[in-house]
Amino acid sequence: RDFGKENAKTVKQATELFSEAITHYVPTNEDQYGAFRTGPQYPFWSGDLDGLPSSIPGQGKMPDRPHAMFGNGVYFGKYTLDNEARNSLPGVRIYDELVAVKKVEELMQRGIEILEGIENKTDKLEKLILLAKFIRNSCRTVINIKDHFIAKQKLTIAGSKENATKLINEIENILLREKENVLDTIPTVSLDFRLGWEPSMDYTTDEKGLRWKLSQLDYELNIKLPQYRKANSY
């Protein structure tokens, strides 16, 4: 009915992969109030939020509409550890979480490739592909933010200029990887404006939000990283 009789078996193969993908999802506070809340719009800050320029208000989050029920108040502005003893230590489980979310991303990608191979796509099939891409790209943001957090922690105890240089380069590569992910998401949300919008809380990951994220990444790449490099040259 939705995808065309001739496509039903192929779509079923893809959706079975999507159904398997969700079984690998780990609902941590770090991610449910972080990158899995808004997807690729989620910011990547390396420094202290209190030290951000006055032009970036709201604890490092994109300014939200004043009438929103929770809006950007429903997620952390920076990857934040949950150390309240309701689960294992974040520094222990973060590596298992990375393995799990990479599995989700892999299964979503396999399903997308199957769906994109269908020649005669219905409108609903096109929308399903867009939804799957948004979920896949959200997973990529979660992977990148965890890699970013780990590299930042290592940088605080780098121990030598050589190690610090490698870690700063690693952080730069993660930011560039995320920039590509954001750019890939813009056409997805532009084709289906429902993606990234939560109606009861009224937070959005639309093109405007993703353009803001790009400027945030540019701030990190063009201002913060040069500061780290300069400090590491002393």
mmCIF file of C-alpha atoms in Angstrom:
data_model
loop_
_atom_site.group_PDB
_atom_site.id
_atom_site.type_symbol
_atom_site.label_atom_id
_atom_site.label_comp_id
_atom_site.label_asym_id
_atom_site.label_seq_id
_atom_site.Cartn_x
_atom_site.Cartn_y
_atom_site.Cartn_z
ATOM 1 C CA ARG A 1 0.000 0.000 0.000
ATOM 2 C CA ASP A 2 2.643 2.504 1.020
ATOM 3 C CA PHE A 3 5.659 1.440 -1.000
ATOM 4 C CA GLY A 4 4.271 -0.452 -3.991
ATOM 5 C CA LYS A 5 3.553 -4.172 -4.195
ATOM 6 C CA GLU A 6 6.660 -4.834 -6.276
ATOM 7 C CA ASN A 7 8.823 -3.154 -3.598
ATOM 8 C CA ALA A 8 7.307 -4.755 -0.511
ATOM 9 C CA LYS A 9 9.872 -7.525 -0.001
ATOM 10 C CA THR A 10 12.803 -5.193 -0.560
ATOM 11 C CA VAL A 11 11.423 -2.607 1.871
ATOM 12 C CA LYS A 12 10.858 -5.375 4.422
ATOM 13 C CA GLN A 13 14.542 -6.323 4.189
ATOM 14 C CA ALA A 14 15.520 -2.732 4.951
ATOM 15 C CA THR A 15 13.033 -2.194 7.781
ATOM 16 C CA GLU A 16 14.146 -5.423 9.432
ATOM 17 C CA LEU A 17 17.633 -3.925 9.565
ATOM 18 C CA PHE A 18 16.164 -0.746 11.080
ATOM 19 C CA SER A 19 14.321 -2.854 13.668
ATOM 20 C CA GLU A 20 17.556 -4.624 14.572
ATOM 21 C CA ALA A 21 19.369 -1.276 14.779
ATOM 22 C CA ILE A 22 17.177 0.053 17.571
ATOM 23 C CA THR A 23 18.045 -2.957 19.763
ATOM 24 C CA HIS A 24 21.618 -1.625 19.953
ATOM 25 C CA TYR A 25 20.533 1.831 21.150
ATOM 26 C CA VAL A 26 21.762 2.696 24.669
ATOM 27 C CA PRO A 27 19.502 5.314 26.363
ATOM 28 C CA THR A 28 22.030 7.203 28.484
ATOM 29 C CA ASN A 29 21.423 10.649 29.949
ATOM 30 C CA GLU A 30 24.558 11.857 28.145
ATOM 31 C CA ASP A 31 22.930 11.114 24.796
ATOM 32 C CA GLN A 32 19.196 11.481 25.473
ATOM 33 C CA TYR A 33 19.850 14.995 26.798
ATOM 34 C CA GLY A 34 22.657 15.472 24.307
ATOM 35 C CA ALA A 35 23.216 14.608 20.674
ATOM 36 C CA PHE A 36 20.327 12.137 20.395
ATOM 37 C CA ARG A 37 17.953 14.907 21.514
ATOM 38 C CA THR A 38 18.535 17.174 18.533
ATOM 39 C CA GLY A 39 20.729 15.139 16.202
ATOM 40 C CA PRO A 40 23.273 16.878 13.969
ATOM 41 C CA GLN A 41 22.422 20.338 15.325
ATOM 42 C CA TYR A 42 24.098 19.438 18.627
ATOM 43 C CA PRO A 43 27.111 21.725 19.304
ATOM 44 C CA PHE A 44 30.703 20.594 19.841
ATOM 45 C CA TRP A 45 32.390 22.861 22.402
ATOM 46 C CA SER A 46 35.961 22.278 23.517
ATOM 47 C CA GLY A 47 36.212 24.989 26.157
ATOM 48 C CA ASP A 48 34.228 26.222 29.154
ATOM 49 C CA LEU A 49 30.713 27.381 28.271
ATOM 50 C CA ASP A 50 31.090 30.337 30.622
ATOM 51 C CA GLY A 51 33.954 31.562 28.467
ATOM 52 C CA LEU A 52 31.957 31.727 25.247
ATOM 53 C CA PRO A 53 31.552 35.073 23.475
ATOM 54 C CA SER A 54 28.479 37.094 24.452
ATOM 55 C CA SER A 55 27.229 36.548 20.900
ATOM 56 C CA ILE A 56 26.614 32.885 21.816
ATOM 57 C CA PRO A 57 23.968 32.968 24.574
ATOM 58 C CA GLY A 58 21.989 30.202 26.268
ATOM 59 C CA GLN A 59 24.831 28.071 27.620
ATOM 60 C CA GLY A 60 26.208 27.323 24.197
ATOM 61 C CA LYS A 61 22.879 26.455 22.613
ATOM 62 C CA MET A 62 21.183 28.038 19.635
ATOM 63 C CA PRO A 63 18.707 30.714 20.814
ATOM 64 C CA ASP A 64 15.185 29.301 20.886
ATOM 65 C CA ARG A 65 11.713 30.737 20.467
ATOM 66 C CA PRO A 66 10.427 32.400 23.649
ATOM 67 C CA HIS A 67 7.101 30.521 23.519
ATOM 68 C CA ALA A 68 8.680 27.051 23.468
ATOM 69 C CA MET A 69 7.606 24.753 26.325
ATOM 70 C CA PHE A 70 11.167 23.523 26.913
ATOM 71 C CA GLY A 71 12.911 24.339 23.656
ATOM 72 C CA ASN A 72 16.675 24.304 24.024
ATOM 73 C CA GLY A 73 16.278 23.929 27.794
ATOM 74 C CA VAL A 74 15.649 20.204 27.361
ATOM 75 C CA TYR A 75 19.229 19.303 26.382
ATOM 76 C CA PHE A 76 22.746 19.975 27.632
ATOM 77 C CA GLY A 77 24.740 22.582 25.741
ATOM 78 C CA LYS A 78 27.850 20.432 26.082
ATOM 79 C CA TYR A 79 28.522 16.698 26.477
ATOM 80 C CA THR A 80 27.884 16.191 30.192
ATOM 81 C CA LEU A 81 28.754 13.122 32.268
ATOM 82 C CA ASP A 82 26.115 11.434 34.436
ATOM 83 C CA ASN A 83 27.927 10.391 37.604
ATOM 84 C CA GLU A 84 24.880 9.938 39.844
ATOM 85 C CA ALA A 85 25.435 6.196 40.477
ATOM 86 C CA ARG A 86 22.335 5.150 38.544
ATOM 87 C CA ASN A 87 24.535 3.361 36.027
ATOM 88 C CA SER A 88 28.172 2.407 35.541
ATOM 89 C CA LEU A 89 30.878 5.042 35.433
ATOM 90 C CA PRO A 90 30.743 7.120 32.221
ATOM 91 C CA GLY A 91 34.462 6.697 31.654
ATOM 92 C CA VAL A 92 33.982 2.929 31.590
ATOM 93 C CA ARG A 93 30.795 2.598 29.542
ATOM 94 C CA ILE A 94 31.525 5.285 26.927
ATOM 95 C CA TYR A 95 33.603 2.794 24.922
ATOM 96 C CA ASP A 96 30.805 0.219 24.908
ATOM 97 C CA GLU A 97 28.367 2.967 23.937
ATOM 98 C CA LEU A 98 30.576 3.831 20.965
ATOM 99 C CA VAL A 99 30.529 0.201 19.802
ATOM 100 C CA ALA A 100 26.740 0.111 20.156
ATOM 101 C CA VAL A 101 25.968 3.352 18.299
ATOM 102 C CA LYS A 102 28.381 2.395 15.515
ATOM 103 C CA LYS A 103 26.326 -0.786 15.115
ATOM 104 C CA VAL A 104 23.141 1.277 14.881
ATOM 105 C CA GLU A 105 24.755 3.508 12.239
ATOM 106 C CA GLU A 106 25.988 0.489 10.262
ATOM 107 C CA LEU A 107 22.557 -1.187 10.205
ATOM 108 C CA MET A 108 20.802 2.040 9.253
ATOM 109 C CA GLN A 109 23.277 2.559 6.403
ATOM 110 C CA ARG A 110 22.742 -0.971 5.093
ATOM 111 C CA GLY A 111 18.981 -0.423 5.096
ATOM 112 C CA ILE A 112 19.322 2.924 3.333
ATOM 113 C CA GLU A 113 21.435 1.372 0.599
ATOM 114 C CA ILE A 114 18.763 -1.281 0.007
ATOM 115 C CA LEU A 115 15.996 1.342 -0.228
ATOM 116 C CA GLU A 116 18.009 3.621 -2.495
ATOM 117 C CA GLY A 117 18.446 0.703 -4.889
ATOM 118 C CA ILE A 118 14.698 0.643 -5.623
ATOM 119 C CA GLU A 119 13.987 2.215 -9.000
ATOM 120 C CA ASN A 120 10.307 3.180 -8.744
ATOM 121 C CA LYS A 121 10.069 4.928 -5.389
ATOM 122 C CA THR A 122 6.741 6.107 -3.988
ATOM 123 C CA ASP A 123 6.479 9.382 -2.058
ATOM 124 C CA LYS A 124 6.221 7.446 1.211
ATOM 125 C CA LEU A 125 9.319 5.465 0.354
ATOM 126 C CA GLU A 126 11.208 8.692 -0.301
ATOM 127 C CA LYS A 127 10.095 9.965 3.132
ATOM 128 C CA LEU A 128 11.194 6.694 4.761
ATOM 129 C CA ILE A 129 14.658 7.081 3.236
ATOM 130 C CA LEU A 130 14.902 10.662 4.527
ATOM 131 C CA LEU A 131 13.904 9.536 8.019
ATOM 132 C CA ALA A 132 16.481 6.754 7.963
ATOM 133 C CA LYS A 133 19.175 9.200 6.820
ATOM 134 C CA PHE A 134 18.313 11.592 9.644
ATOM 135 C CA ILE A 135 18.633 8.761 12.177
ATOM 136 C CA ARG A 136 21.910 7.603 10.605
ATOM 137 C CA ASN A 137 23.344 11.122 10.677
ATOM 138 C CA SER A 138 22.219 11.559 14.284
ATOM 139 C CA CYS A 139 24.181 8.407 15.110
ATOM 140 C CA ARG A 140 27.209 9.892 13.382
ATOM 141 C CA THR A 141 26.892 13.009 15.535
ATOM 142 C CA VAL A 142 26.761 10.847 18.672
ATOM 143 C CA ILE A 143 29.863 8.942 17.542
ATOM 144 C CA ASN A 144 31.675 12.183 16.784
ATOM 145 C CA ILE A 145 30.739 13.875 20.067
ATOM 146 C CA LYS A 146 31.977 10.889 22.074
ATOM 147 C CA ASP A 147 35.240 10.770 20.102
ATOM 148 C CA HIS A 148 35.521 14.545 20.604
ATOM 149 C CA PHE A 149 34.973 14.225 24.358
ATOM 150 C CA ILE A 150 37.534 11.427 24.711
ATOM 151 C CA ALA A 151 40.155 13.377 22.759
ATOM 152 C CA LYS A 152 39.527 16.488 24.892
ATOM 153 C CA GLN A 153 40.032 14.494 28.092
ATOM 154 C CA LYS A 154 43.280 13.022 26.778
ATOM 155 C CA LEU A 155 44.474 16.505 25.839
ATOM 156 C CA THR A 156 44.194 17.649 29.470
ATOM 157 C CA ILE A 157 46.869 15.111 30.422
ATOM 158 C CA ALA A 158 48.761 14.919 27.118
ATOM 159 C CA GLY A 159 52.123 14.845 28.899
ATOM 160 C CA SER A 160 54.148 16.208 25.985
ATOM 161 C CA LYS A 161 53.929 18.678 23.116
ATOM 162 C CA GLU A 162 54.077 15.796 20.658
ATOM 163 C CA ASN A 163 51.076 14.047 22.203
ATOM 164 C CA ALA A 164 49.201 17.334 22.430
ATOM 165 C CA THR A 165 49.821 18.049 18.739
ATOM 166 C CA LYS A 166 48.440 14.632 17.771
ATOM 167 C CA LEU A 167 45.347 15.151 19.922
ATOM 168 C CA ILE A 168 44.687 18.656 18.581
ATOM 169 C CA ASN A 169 44.939 17.247 15.047
ATOM 170 C CA GLU A 170 42.556 14.456 16.037
ATOM 171 C CA ILE A 171 40.047 16.965 17.403
ATOM 172 C CA GLU A 172 40.310 18.951 14.178
ATOM 173 C CA ASN A 173 39.578 15.832 12.120
ATOM 174 C CA ILE A 174 36.548 15.021 14.278
ATOM 175 C CA LEU A 175 35.184 18.556 13.823
ATOM 176 C CA LEU A 176 35.706 18.351 10.050
ATOM 177 C CA ARG A 177 33.983 14.949 10.000
ATOM 178 C CA GLU A 178 31.033 16.409 11.843
ATOM 179 C CA LYS A 179 30.928 19.381 9.484
ATOM 180 C CA GLU A 180 30.508 16.986 6.554
ATOM 181 C CA ASN A 181 27.739 15.225 8.475
ATOM 182 C CA VAL A 182 25.877 18.504 9.072
ATOM 183 C CA LEU A 183 26.172 19.481 5.408
ATOM 184 C CA ASP A 184 24.804 16.071 4.447
ATOM 185 C CA THR A 185 21.825 16.578 6.786
ATOM 186 C CA ILE A 186 20.707 19.956 5.404
ATOM 187 C CA PRO A 187 19.105 18.584 2.205
ATOM 188 C CA THR A 188 17.436 15.846 4.257
ATOM 189 C CA VAL A 189 15.585 18.227 6.597
ATOM 190 C CA SER A 190 14.909 20.637 3.728
ATOM 191 C CA LEU A 191 13.003 17.924 1.856
ATOM 192 C CA ASP A 192 11.015 16.876 4.954
ATOM 193 C CA PHE A 193 10.560 19.722 7.449
ATOM 194 C CA ARG A 194 9.117 17.349 10.075
ATOM 195 C CA LEU A 195 12.513 15.783 10.684
ATOM 196 C CA GLY A 196 14.220 17.186 13.764
ATOM 197 C CA TRP A 197 11.068 18.946 15.048
ATOM 198 C CA GLU A 198 9.516 17.984 18.392
ATOM 199 C CA PRO A 199 6.018 19.537 18.535
ATOM 200 C CA SER A 200 5.293 19.502 22.298
ATOM 201 C CA MET A 201 8.626 21.034 23.318
ATOM 202 C CA ASP A 202 9.156 22.957 20.071
ATOM 203 C CA TYR A 203 12.859 22.365 19.548
ATOM 204 C CA THR A 204 14.041 22.058 15.977
ATOM 205 C CA THR A 205 16.888 20.729 13.906
ATOM 206 C CA ASP A 206 16.012 22.453 10.669
ATOM 207 C CA GLU A 207 18.229 24.157 8.095
ATOM 208 C CA LYS A 208 18.489 27.260 10.277
ATOM 209 C CA GLY A 209 19.660 25.171 13.226
ATOM 210 C CA LEU A 210 22.148 23.274 11.091
ATOM 211 C CA ARG A 211 23.544 26.513 9.637
ATOM 212 C CA TRP A 212 24.030 27.696 13.229
ATOM 213 C CA LYS A 213 25.858 24.436 13.961
ATOM 214 C CA LEU A 214 28.161 25.061 10.992
ATOM 215 C CA SER A 215 29.058 28.488 12.379
ATOM 216 C CA GLN A 216 29.659 26.894 15.791
ATOM 217 C CA LEU A 217 32.028 24.353 14.245
ATOM 218 C CA ASP A 218 33.806 27.164 12.396
ATOM 219 C CA TYR A 219 34.303 28.943 15.729
ATOM 220 C CA GLU A 220 35.977 25.830 17.106
ATOM 221 C CA LEU A 221 38.078 25.281 13.984
ATOM 222 C CA ASN A 222 39.120 28.881 13.380
ATOM 223 C CA ILE A 223 39.346 30.324 16.896
ATOM 224 C CA LYS A 224 39.619 27.646 19.591
ATOM 225 C CA LEU A 225 41.976 25.201 17.886
ATOM 226 C CA PRO A 226 44.466 27.944 16.926
ATOM 227 C CA GLN A 227 44.480 28.959 20.603
ATOM 228 C CA TYR A 228 45.388 25.411 21.606
ATOM 229 C CA ARG A 229 48.093 25.277 18.951
ATOM 230 C CA LYS A 230 49.530 28.606 20.118
ATOM 231 C CA ALA A 231 49.545 27.451 23.748
ATOM 232 C CA ASN A 232 51.257 24.226 22.717
ATOM 233 C CA SER A 233 54.006 26.189 20.956
ATOM 234 C CA TYR A 234 55.271 27.807 24.165
#
